[in-house]
mmCIF file of C-alpha atoms in Angstrom:
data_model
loop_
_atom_site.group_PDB
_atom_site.id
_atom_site.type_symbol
_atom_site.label_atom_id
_atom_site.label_comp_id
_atom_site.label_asym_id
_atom_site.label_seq_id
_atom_site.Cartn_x
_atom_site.Cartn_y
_atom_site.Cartn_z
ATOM 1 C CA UNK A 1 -36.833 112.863 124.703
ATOM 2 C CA UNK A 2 -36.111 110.685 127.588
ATOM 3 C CA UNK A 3 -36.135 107.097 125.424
ATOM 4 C CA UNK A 4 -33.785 109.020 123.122
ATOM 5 C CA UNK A 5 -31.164 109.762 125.524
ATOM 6 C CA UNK A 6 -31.379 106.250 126.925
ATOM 7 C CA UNK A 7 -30.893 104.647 123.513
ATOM 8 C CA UNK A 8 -28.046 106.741 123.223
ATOM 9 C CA UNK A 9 -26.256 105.557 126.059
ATOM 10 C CA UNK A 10 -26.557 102.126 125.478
ATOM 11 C CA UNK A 11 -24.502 103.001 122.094
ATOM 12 C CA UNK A 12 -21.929 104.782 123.496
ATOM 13 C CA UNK A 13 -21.541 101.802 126.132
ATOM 14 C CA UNK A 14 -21.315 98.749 124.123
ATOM 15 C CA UNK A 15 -18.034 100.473 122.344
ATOM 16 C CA UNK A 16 -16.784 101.764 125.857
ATOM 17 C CA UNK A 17 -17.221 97.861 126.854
ATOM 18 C CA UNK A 18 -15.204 96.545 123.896
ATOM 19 C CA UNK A 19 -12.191 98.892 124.729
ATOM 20 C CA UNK A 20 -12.000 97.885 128.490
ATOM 21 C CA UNK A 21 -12.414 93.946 127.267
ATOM 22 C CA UNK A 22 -9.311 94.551 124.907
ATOM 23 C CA UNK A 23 -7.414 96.428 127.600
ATOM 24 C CA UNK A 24 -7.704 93.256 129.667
ATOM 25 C CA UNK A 25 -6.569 91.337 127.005
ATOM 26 C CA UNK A 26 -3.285 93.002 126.614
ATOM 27 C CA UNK A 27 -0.694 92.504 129.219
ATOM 28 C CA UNK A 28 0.135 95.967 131.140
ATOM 29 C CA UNK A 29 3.569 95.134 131.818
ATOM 30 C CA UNK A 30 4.420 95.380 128.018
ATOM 31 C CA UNK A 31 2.994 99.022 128.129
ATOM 32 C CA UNK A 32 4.981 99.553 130.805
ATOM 33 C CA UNK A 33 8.064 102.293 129.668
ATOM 34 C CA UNK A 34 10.928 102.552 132.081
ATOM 35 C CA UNK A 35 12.669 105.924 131.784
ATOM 36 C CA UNK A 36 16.443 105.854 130.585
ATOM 37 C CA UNK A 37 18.800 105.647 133.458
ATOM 38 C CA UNK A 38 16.057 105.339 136.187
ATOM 39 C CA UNK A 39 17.210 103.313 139.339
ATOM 40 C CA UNK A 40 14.895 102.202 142.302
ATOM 41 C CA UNK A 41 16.186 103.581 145.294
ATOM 42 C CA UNK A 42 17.804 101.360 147.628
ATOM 43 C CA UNK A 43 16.176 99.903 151.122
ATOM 44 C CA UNK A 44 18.287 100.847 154.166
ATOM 45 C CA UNK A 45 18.098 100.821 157.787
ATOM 46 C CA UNK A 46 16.434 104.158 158.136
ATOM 47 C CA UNK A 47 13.563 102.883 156.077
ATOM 48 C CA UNK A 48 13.180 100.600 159.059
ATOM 49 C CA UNK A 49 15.075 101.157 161.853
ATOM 50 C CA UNK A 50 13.022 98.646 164.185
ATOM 51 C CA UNK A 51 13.601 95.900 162.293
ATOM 52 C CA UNK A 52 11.495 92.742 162.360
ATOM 53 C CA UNK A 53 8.482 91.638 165.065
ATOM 54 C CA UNK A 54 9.745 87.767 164.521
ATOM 55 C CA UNK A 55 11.856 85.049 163.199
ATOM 56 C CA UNK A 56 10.834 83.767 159.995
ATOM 57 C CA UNK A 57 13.313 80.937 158.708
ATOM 58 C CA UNK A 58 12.988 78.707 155.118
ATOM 59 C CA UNK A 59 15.282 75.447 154.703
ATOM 60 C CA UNK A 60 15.685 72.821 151.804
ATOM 61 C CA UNK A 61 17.563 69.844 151.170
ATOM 62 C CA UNK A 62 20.118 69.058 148.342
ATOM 63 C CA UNK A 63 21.547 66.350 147.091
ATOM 64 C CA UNK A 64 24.416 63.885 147.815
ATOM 65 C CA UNK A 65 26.569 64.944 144.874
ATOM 66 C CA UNK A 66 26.894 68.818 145.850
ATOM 67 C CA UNK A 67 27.935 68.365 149.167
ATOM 68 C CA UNK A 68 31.796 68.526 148.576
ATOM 69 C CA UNK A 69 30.906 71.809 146.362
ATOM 70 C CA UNK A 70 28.937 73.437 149.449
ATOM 71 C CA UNK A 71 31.178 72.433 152.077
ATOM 72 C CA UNK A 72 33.972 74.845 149.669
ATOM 73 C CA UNK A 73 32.185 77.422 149.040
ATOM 74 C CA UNK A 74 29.857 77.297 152.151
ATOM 75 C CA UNK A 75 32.194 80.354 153.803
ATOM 76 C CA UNK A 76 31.461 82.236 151.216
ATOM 77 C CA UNK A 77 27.556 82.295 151.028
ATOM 78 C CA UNK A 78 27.928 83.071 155.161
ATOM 79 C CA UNK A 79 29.560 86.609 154.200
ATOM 80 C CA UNK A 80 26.849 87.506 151.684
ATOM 81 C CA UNK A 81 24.488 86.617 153.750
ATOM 82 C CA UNK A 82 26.326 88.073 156.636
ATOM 83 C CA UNK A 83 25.538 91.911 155.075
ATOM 84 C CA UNK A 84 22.096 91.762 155.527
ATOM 85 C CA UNK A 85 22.216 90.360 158.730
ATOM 86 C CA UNK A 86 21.077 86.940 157.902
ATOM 87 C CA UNK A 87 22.345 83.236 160.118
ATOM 88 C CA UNK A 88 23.027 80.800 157.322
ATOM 89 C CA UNK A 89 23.908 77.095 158.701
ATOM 90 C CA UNK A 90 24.676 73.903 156.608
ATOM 91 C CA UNK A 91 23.711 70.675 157.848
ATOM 92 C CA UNK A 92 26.167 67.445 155.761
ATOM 93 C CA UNK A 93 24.406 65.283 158.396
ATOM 94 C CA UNK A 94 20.631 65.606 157.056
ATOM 95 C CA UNK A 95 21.784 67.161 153.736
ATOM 96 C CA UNK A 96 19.918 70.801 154.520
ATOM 97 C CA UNK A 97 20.504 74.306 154.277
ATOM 98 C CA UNK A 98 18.478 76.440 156.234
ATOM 99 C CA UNK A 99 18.175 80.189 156.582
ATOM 100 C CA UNK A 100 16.767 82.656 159.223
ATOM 101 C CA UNK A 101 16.520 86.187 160.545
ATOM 102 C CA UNK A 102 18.421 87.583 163.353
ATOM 103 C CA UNK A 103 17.544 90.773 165.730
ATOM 104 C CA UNK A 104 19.660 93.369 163.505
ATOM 105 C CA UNK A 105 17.763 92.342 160.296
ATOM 106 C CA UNK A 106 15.951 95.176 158.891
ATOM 107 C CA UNK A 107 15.186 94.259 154.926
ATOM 108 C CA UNK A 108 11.758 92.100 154.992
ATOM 109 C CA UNK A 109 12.857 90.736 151.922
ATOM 110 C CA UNK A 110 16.264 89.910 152.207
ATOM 111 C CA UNK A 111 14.648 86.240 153.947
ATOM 112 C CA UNK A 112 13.388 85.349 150.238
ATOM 113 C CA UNK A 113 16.038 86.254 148.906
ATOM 114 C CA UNK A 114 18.210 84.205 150.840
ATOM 115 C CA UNK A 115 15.850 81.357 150.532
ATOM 116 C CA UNK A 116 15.876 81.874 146.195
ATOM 117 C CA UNK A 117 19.956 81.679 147.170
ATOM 118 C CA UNK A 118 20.007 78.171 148.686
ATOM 119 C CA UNK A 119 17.536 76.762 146.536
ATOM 120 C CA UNK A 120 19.365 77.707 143.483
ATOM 121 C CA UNK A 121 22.848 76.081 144.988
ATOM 122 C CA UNK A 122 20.704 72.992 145.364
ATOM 123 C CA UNK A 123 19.754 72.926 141.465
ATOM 124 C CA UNK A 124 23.596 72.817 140.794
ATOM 125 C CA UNK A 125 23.990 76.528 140.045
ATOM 126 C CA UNK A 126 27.540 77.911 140.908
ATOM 127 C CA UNK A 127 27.357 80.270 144.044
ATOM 128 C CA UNK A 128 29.049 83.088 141.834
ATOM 129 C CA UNK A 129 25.668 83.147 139.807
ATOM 130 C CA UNK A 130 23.322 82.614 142.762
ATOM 131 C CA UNK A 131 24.903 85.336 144.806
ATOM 132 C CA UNK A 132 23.457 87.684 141.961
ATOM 133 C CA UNK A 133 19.749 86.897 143.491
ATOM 134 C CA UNK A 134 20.644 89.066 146.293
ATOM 135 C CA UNK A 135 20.956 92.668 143.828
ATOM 136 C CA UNK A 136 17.980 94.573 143.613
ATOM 137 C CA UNK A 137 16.242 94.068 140.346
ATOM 138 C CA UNK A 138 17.823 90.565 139.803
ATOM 139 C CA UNK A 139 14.978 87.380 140.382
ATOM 140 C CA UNK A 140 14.985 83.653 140.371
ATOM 141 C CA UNK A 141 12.249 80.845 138.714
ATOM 142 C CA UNK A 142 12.748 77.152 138.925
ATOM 143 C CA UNK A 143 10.945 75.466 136.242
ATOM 144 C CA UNK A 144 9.994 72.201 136.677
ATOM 145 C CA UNK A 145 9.403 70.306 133.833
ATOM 146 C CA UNK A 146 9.739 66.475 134.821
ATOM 147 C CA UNK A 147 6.107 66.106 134.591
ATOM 148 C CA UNK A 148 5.289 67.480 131.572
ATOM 149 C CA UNK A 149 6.370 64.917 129.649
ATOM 150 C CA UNK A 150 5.388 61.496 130.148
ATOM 151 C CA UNK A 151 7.561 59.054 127.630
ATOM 152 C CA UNK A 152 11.373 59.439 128.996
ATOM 153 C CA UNK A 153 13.007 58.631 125.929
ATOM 154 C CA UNK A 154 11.203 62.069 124.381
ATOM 155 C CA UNK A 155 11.270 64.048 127.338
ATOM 156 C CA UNK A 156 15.568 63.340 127.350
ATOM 157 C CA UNK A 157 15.199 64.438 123.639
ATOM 158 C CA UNK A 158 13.425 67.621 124.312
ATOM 159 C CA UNK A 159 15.289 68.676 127.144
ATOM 160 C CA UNK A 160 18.471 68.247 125.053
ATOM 161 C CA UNK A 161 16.962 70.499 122.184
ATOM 162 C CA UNK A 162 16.745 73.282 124.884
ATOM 163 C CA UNK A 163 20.325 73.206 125.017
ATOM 164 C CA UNK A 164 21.240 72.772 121.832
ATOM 165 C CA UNK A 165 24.199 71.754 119.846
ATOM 166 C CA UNK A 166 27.513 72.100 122.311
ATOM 167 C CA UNK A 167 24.765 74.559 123.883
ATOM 168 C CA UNK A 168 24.443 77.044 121.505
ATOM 169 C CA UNK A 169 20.603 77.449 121.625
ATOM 170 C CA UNK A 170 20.707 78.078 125.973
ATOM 171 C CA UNK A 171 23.287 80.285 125.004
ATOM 172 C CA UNK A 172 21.424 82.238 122.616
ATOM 173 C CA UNK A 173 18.428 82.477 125.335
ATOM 174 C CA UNK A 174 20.556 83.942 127.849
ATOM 175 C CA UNK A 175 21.438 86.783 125.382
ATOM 176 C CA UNK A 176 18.508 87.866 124.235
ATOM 177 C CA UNK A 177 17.044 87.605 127.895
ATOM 178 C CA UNK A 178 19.834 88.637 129.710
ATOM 179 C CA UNK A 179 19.077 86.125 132.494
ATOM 180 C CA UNK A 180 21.529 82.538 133.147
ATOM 181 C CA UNK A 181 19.835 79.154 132.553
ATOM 182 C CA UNK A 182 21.116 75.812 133.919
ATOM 183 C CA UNK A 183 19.292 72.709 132.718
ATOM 184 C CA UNK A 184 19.779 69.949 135.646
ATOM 185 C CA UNK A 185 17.784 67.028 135.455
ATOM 186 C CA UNK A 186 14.393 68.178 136.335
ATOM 187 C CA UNK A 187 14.388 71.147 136.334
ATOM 188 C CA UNK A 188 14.982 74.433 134.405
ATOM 189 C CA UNK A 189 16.460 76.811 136.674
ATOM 190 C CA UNK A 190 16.519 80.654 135.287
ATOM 191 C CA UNK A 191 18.548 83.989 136.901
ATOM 192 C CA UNK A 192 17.462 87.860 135.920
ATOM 193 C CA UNK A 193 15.227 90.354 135.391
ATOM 194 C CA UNK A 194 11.306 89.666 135.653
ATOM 195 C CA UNK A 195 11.049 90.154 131.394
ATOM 196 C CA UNK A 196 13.567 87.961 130.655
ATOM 197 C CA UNK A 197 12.448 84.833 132.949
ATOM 198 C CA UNK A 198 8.758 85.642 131.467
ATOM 199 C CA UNK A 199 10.573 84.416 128.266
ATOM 200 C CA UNK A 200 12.785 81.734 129.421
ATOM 201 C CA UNK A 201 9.529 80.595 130.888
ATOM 202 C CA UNK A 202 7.965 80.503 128.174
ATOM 203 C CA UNK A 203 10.527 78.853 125.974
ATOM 204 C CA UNK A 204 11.353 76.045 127.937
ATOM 205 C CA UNK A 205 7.296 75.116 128.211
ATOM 206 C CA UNK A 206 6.758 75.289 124.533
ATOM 207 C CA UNK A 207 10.018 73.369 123.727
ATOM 208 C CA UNK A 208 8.244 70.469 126.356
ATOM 209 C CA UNK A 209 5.178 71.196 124.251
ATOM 210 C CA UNK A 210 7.267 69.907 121.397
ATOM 211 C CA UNK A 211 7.849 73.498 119.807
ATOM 212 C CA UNK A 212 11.339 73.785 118.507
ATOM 213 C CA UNK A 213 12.958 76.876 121.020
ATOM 214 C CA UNK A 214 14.482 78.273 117.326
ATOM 215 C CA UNK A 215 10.852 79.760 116.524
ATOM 216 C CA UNK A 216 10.736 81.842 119.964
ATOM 217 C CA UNK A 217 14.469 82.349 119.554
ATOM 218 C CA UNK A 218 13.426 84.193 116.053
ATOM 219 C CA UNK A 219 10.764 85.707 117.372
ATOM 220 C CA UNK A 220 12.287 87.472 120.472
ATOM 221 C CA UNK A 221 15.317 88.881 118.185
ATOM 222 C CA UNK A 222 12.264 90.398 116.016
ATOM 223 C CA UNK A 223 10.887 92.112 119.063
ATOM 224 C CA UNK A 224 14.610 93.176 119.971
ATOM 225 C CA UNK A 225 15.155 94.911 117.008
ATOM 226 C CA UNK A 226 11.482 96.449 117.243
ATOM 227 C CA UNK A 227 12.169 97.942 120.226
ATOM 228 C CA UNK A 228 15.264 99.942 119.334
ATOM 229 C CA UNK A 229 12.551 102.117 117.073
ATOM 230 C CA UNK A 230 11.147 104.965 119.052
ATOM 231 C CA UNK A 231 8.499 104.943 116.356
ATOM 232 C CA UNK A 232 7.257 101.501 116.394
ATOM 233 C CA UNK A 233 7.493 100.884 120.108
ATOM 234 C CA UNK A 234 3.972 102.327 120.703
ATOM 235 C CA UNK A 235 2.649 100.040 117.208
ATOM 236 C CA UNK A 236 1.571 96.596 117.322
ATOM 237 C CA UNK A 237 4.119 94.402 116.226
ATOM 238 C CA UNK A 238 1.801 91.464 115.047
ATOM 239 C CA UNK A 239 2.738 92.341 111.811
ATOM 240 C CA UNK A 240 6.308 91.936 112.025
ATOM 241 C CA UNK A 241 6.258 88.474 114.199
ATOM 242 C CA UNK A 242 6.428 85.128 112.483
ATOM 243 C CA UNK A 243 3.739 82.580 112.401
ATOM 244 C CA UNK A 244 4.561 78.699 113.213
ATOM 245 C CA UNK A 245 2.192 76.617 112.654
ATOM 246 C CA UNK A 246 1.945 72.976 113.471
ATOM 247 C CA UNK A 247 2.396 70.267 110.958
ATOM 248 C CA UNK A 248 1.492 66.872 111.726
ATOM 249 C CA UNK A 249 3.873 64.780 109.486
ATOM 250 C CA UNK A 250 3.186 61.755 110.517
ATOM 251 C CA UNK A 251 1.374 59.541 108.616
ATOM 252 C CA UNK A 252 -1.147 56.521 110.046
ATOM 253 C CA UNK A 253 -0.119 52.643 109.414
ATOM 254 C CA UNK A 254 -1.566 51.313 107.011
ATOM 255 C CA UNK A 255 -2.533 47.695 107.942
ATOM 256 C CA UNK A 256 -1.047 44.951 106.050
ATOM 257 C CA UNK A 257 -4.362 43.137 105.549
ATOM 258 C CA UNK A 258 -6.969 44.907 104.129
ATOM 259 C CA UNK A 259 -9.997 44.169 104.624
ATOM 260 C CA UNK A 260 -13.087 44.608 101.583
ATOM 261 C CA UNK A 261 -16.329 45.819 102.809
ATOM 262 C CA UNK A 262 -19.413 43.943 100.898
ATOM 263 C CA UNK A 263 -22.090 45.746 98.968
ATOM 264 C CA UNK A 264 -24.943 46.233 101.676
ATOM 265 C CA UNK A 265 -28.061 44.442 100.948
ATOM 266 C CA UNK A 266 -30.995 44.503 102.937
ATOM 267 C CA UNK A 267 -31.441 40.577 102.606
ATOM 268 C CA UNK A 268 -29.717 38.542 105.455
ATOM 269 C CA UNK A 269 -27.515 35.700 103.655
ATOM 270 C CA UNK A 270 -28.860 32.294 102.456
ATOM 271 C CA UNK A 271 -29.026 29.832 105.016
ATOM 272 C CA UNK A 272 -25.876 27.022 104.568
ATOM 273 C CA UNK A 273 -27.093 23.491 103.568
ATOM 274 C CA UNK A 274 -27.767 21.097 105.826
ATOM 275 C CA UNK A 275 -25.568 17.169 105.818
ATOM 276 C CA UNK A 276 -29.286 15.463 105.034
ATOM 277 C CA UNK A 277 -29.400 18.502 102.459
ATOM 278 C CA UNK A 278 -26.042 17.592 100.866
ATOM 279 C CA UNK A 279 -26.614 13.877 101.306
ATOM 280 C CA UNK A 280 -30.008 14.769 99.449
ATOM 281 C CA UNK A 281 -28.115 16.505 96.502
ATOM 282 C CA UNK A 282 -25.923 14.014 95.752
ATOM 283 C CA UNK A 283 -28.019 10.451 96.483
ATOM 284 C CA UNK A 284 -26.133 9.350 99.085
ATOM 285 C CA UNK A 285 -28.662 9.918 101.466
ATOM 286 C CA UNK A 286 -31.070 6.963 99.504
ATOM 287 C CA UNK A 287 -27.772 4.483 99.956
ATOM 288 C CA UNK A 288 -27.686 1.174 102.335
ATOM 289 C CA UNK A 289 -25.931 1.730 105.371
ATOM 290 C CA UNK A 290 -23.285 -0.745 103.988
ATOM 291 C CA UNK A 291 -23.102 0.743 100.729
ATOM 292 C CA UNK A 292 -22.218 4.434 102.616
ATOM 293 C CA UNK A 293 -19.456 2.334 104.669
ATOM 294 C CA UNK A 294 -17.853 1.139 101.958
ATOM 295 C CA UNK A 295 -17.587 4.345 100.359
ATOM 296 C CA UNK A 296 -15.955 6.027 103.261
ATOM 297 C CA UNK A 297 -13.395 3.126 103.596
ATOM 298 C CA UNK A 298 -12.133 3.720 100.027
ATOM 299 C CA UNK A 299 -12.437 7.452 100.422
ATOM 300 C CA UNK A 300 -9.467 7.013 103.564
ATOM 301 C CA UNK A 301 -7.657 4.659 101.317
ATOM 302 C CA UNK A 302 -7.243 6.706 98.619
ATOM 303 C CA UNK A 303 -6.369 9.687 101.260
ATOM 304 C CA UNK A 304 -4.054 7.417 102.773
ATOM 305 C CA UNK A 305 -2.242 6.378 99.811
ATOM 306 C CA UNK A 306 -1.624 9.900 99.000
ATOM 307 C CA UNK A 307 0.271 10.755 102.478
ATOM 308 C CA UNK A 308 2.264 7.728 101.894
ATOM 309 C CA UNK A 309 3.475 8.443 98.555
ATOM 310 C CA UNK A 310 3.955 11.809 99.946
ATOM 311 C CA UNK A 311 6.314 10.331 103.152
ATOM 312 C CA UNK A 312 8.255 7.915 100.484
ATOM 313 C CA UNK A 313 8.896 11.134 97.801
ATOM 314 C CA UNK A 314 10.377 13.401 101.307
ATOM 315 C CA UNK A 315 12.575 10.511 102.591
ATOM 316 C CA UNK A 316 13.789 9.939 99.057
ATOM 317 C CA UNK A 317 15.215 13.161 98.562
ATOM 318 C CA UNK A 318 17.975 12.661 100.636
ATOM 319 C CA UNK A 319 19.392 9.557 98.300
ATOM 320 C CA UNK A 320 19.278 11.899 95.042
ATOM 321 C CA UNK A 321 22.551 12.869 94.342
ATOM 322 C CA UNK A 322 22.676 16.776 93.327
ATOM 323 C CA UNK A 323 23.838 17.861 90.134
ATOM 324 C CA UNK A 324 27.470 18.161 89.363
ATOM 325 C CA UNK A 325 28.510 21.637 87.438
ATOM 326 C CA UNK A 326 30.073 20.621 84.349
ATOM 327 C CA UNK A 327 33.969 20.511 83.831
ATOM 328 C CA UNK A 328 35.727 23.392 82.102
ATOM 329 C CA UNK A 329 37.251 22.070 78.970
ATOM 330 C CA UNK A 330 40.899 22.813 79.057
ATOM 331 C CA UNK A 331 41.794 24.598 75.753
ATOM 332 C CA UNK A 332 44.097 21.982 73.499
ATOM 333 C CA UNK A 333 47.704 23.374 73.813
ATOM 334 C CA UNK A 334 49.052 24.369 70.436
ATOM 335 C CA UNK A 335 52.409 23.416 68.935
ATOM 336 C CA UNK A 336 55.563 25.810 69.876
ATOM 337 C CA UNK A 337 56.374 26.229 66.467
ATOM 338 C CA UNK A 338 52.860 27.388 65.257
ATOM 339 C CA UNK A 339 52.772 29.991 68.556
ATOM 340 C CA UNK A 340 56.168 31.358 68.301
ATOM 341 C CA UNK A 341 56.592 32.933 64.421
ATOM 342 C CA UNK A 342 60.328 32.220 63.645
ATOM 343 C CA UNK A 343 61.114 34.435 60.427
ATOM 344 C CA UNK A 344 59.959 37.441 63.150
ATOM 345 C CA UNK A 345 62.095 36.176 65.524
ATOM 346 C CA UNK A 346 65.446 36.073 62.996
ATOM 347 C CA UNK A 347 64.801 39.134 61.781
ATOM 348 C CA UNK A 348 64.695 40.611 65.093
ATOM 349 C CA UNK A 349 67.561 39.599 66.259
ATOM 350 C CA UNK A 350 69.686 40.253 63.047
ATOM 351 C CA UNK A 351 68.430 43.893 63.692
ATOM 352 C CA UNK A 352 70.681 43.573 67.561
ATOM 353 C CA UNK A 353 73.440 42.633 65.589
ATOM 354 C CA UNK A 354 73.496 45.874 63.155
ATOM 355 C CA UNK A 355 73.076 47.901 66.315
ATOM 356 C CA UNK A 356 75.662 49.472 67.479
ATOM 357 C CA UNK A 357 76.210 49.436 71.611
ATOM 358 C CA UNK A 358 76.562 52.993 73.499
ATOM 359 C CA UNK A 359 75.487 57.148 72.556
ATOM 360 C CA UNK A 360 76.368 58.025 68.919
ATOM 361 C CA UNK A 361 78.980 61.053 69.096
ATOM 362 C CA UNK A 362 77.573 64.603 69.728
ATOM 363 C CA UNK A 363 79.415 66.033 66.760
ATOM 364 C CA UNK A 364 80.553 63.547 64.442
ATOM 365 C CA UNK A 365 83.763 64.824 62.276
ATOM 366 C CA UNK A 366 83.300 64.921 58.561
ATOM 367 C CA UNK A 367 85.337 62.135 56.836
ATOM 368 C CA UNK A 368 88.384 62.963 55.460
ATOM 369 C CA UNK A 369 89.997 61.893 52.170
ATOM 370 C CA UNK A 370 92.274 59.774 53.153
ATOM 371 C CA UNK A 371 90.891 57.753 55.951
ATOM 372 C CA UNK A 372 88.298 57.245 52.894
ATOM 373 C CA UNK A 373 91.056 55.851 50.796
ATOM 374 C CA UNK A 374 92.360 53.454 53.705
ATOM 375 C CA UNK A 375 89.040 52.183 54.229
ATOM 376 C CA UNK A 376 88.605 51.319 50.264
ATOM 377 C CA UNK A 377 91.722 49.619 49.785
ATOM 378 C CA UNK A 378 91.246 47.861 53.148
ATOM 379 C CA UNK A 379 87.870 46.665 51.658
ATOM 380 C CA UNK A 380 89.396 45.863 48.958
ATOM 381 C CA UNK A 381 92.189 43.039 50.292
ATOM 382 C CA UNK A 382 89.375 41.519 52.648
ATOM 383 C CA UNK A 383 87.323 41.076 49.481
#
């Protein structure tokens, strides 16, 4: 009875197992609902009316070119700051800002906050979108993505694909994640909720990972529209996502010489012949010494011969005249009287003559009986 119960157990725990390893698996802030309309109370002084045991103080530098901007709007970050009881000072000398607590702060965490404030004016970010780190809810993440990369050329190219044509794809980030992104230089830095800079983050380190940001783009306005459905908000939406895979385009060089591989033979190759072998094969080696010299000689006479005739052919190319194009015959002129046809030309201009000059009369008057006679008898005397 006892081994039964035992192997029983060990069934019902190998399932029990599975679940929890799936649970881990899955990320518990997705599961996480927030009720509609449900705000985190605020941390006041009566939450801690003591206020803090000691100083605690951050600083970081920033460079040359936003000095002019911070020296403007420096005022203004020393009233923000001001409210929760927080000494801001700006150093143009050593190019610093630094932070600390004073006696009548009472928020622990107003001191990171007010550190996430100066480093985000250092990464160029305008102080009307920093100040925004200081609301409840509202967080900051500097991406750094210099390294990630290591050709420049490509990692300028990528970098500029994050932002897009006229910087329509950062713009379509910031939508769908409701948080601000400035791209400046290095860096990547990113302004809102913890969900949304979970996705920038994740964008801008698969864009450096050369995957175009349209695919996560597509994918987060899926989940958008997923969400809206009370129905399928508790479903898994694997279903419903797109699936990018990579394609490796590119295809290898081919070399330009090619080279054959021989048919393998387990023989090594034949030995090459010897001189004495070659002398051997064609007599030479049973000739007198003089004989052998006199064969050489006429052997570099005949070579020489041939680089002579060779020098005399090159320098007499320059005294060959080249070849003329032949003339155009000029067509014999004909006669004037055999171009021009004369007969046309009378009869052309006996047909001026008959014309008569001006417009012919609109409505021409029927001819009368007597003008008729005139004309006869008229034609009559001149005949």
């Amino acid at each position: 009875m006892e081994s039964g119960n035992t192997a029983d157990n060990v069934r019902d725990a190998k399932p029990m197992e599975k679940s929890r390893n799936n649970k881990k698996t899955v990320d518990e802030a997705e599961l996480l609902t927030v009720p509609n309309g449900w705000k985190e109370q605020p941390f006041t002084k009566d939450d801690n009316p003591r206020g803090l045991l000691e100083e605690s103080s951050f600083a970081t530098l920033f460079p040359k070119y936003r000095e002019a901007y911070l020296k403007d709007c420096w005022p203004l970050v020393e009233k923000a700051l001001g409210e929760l009881h927080i000494k801001a000072s700006l150093d143009l000398i050593e190019g610093s800002m630094s932070v600390c607590t004073t006696k009548k702060t009472f928020d622990p965490y107003a001191i990171i906050r007010a550190r996430d404030l100066i480093k985000l004016l250092a990464r160029s970010v305008s102080f009307e979108q920093a100040v925004r780190i200081l609301e409840d809810g509202i967080a900051c993440d500097i991406i750094k993505i210099g390294t990630l990369v290591r050709n420049r050329e490509r990692f300028v190219k990528r970098r500029q694909r994050l932002i897009g044509p006229k910087g329509s794809t950062l713009k379509a980030l910031e939508l769908l994640t409701n948080c601000y992104v400035m791209v400046q230089g290095n860096t990547v830095s990113a302004l809102g909720p913890y969900n949304g800079l979970k996705e920038v983050r994740k964008v801008v380190m698969d864009t450096m990972k050369n995957i175009h940001p349209i695919y996560n783009i597509k994918t987060l306005m899926i989940k958008r529209e997923l969400s809206k459905d009370t129905e399928l908000r508790t479903q898994n939406w694997e279903r419903f996502l797109p699936k990018f895979r990579h394609k490796n385009l590119t295809k290898r060089k081919e070399p330009k010489k090619k080279s054959v591989k021989k048919e393998y033979t387990p023989f090594p190759p034949p030995q090459p012949d010897s001189k004495v072998d070659k002398e051997l094969a064609t007599g030479e080696f049973f000739l007198r010494e003089s004989v052998k010299r006199r064969k050489k000689m006429e052997e570099i006479k005949v070579k020489q011969a041939k680089a002579l005739t060779k020098k005399q052919e090159e320098r007499m190319k320059a005294f060959i005249p080249p070849k003329e194009k032949p003339l155009l015959k000029k067509a014999a002129k004909a006669p004037l009287e055999s171009r021009l046809d004369i007969a046309a030309l009378k009869d052309k201009v006996r047909k001026a003559k008959t014309k008569k000059l001006g417009a012919p009369p609109v409505n021409p008057a029927p001819p009368t009986s007597v003008t008729t006679g005139k004309k006869n008898k008229k034609t009559k005397i001149k005949s």
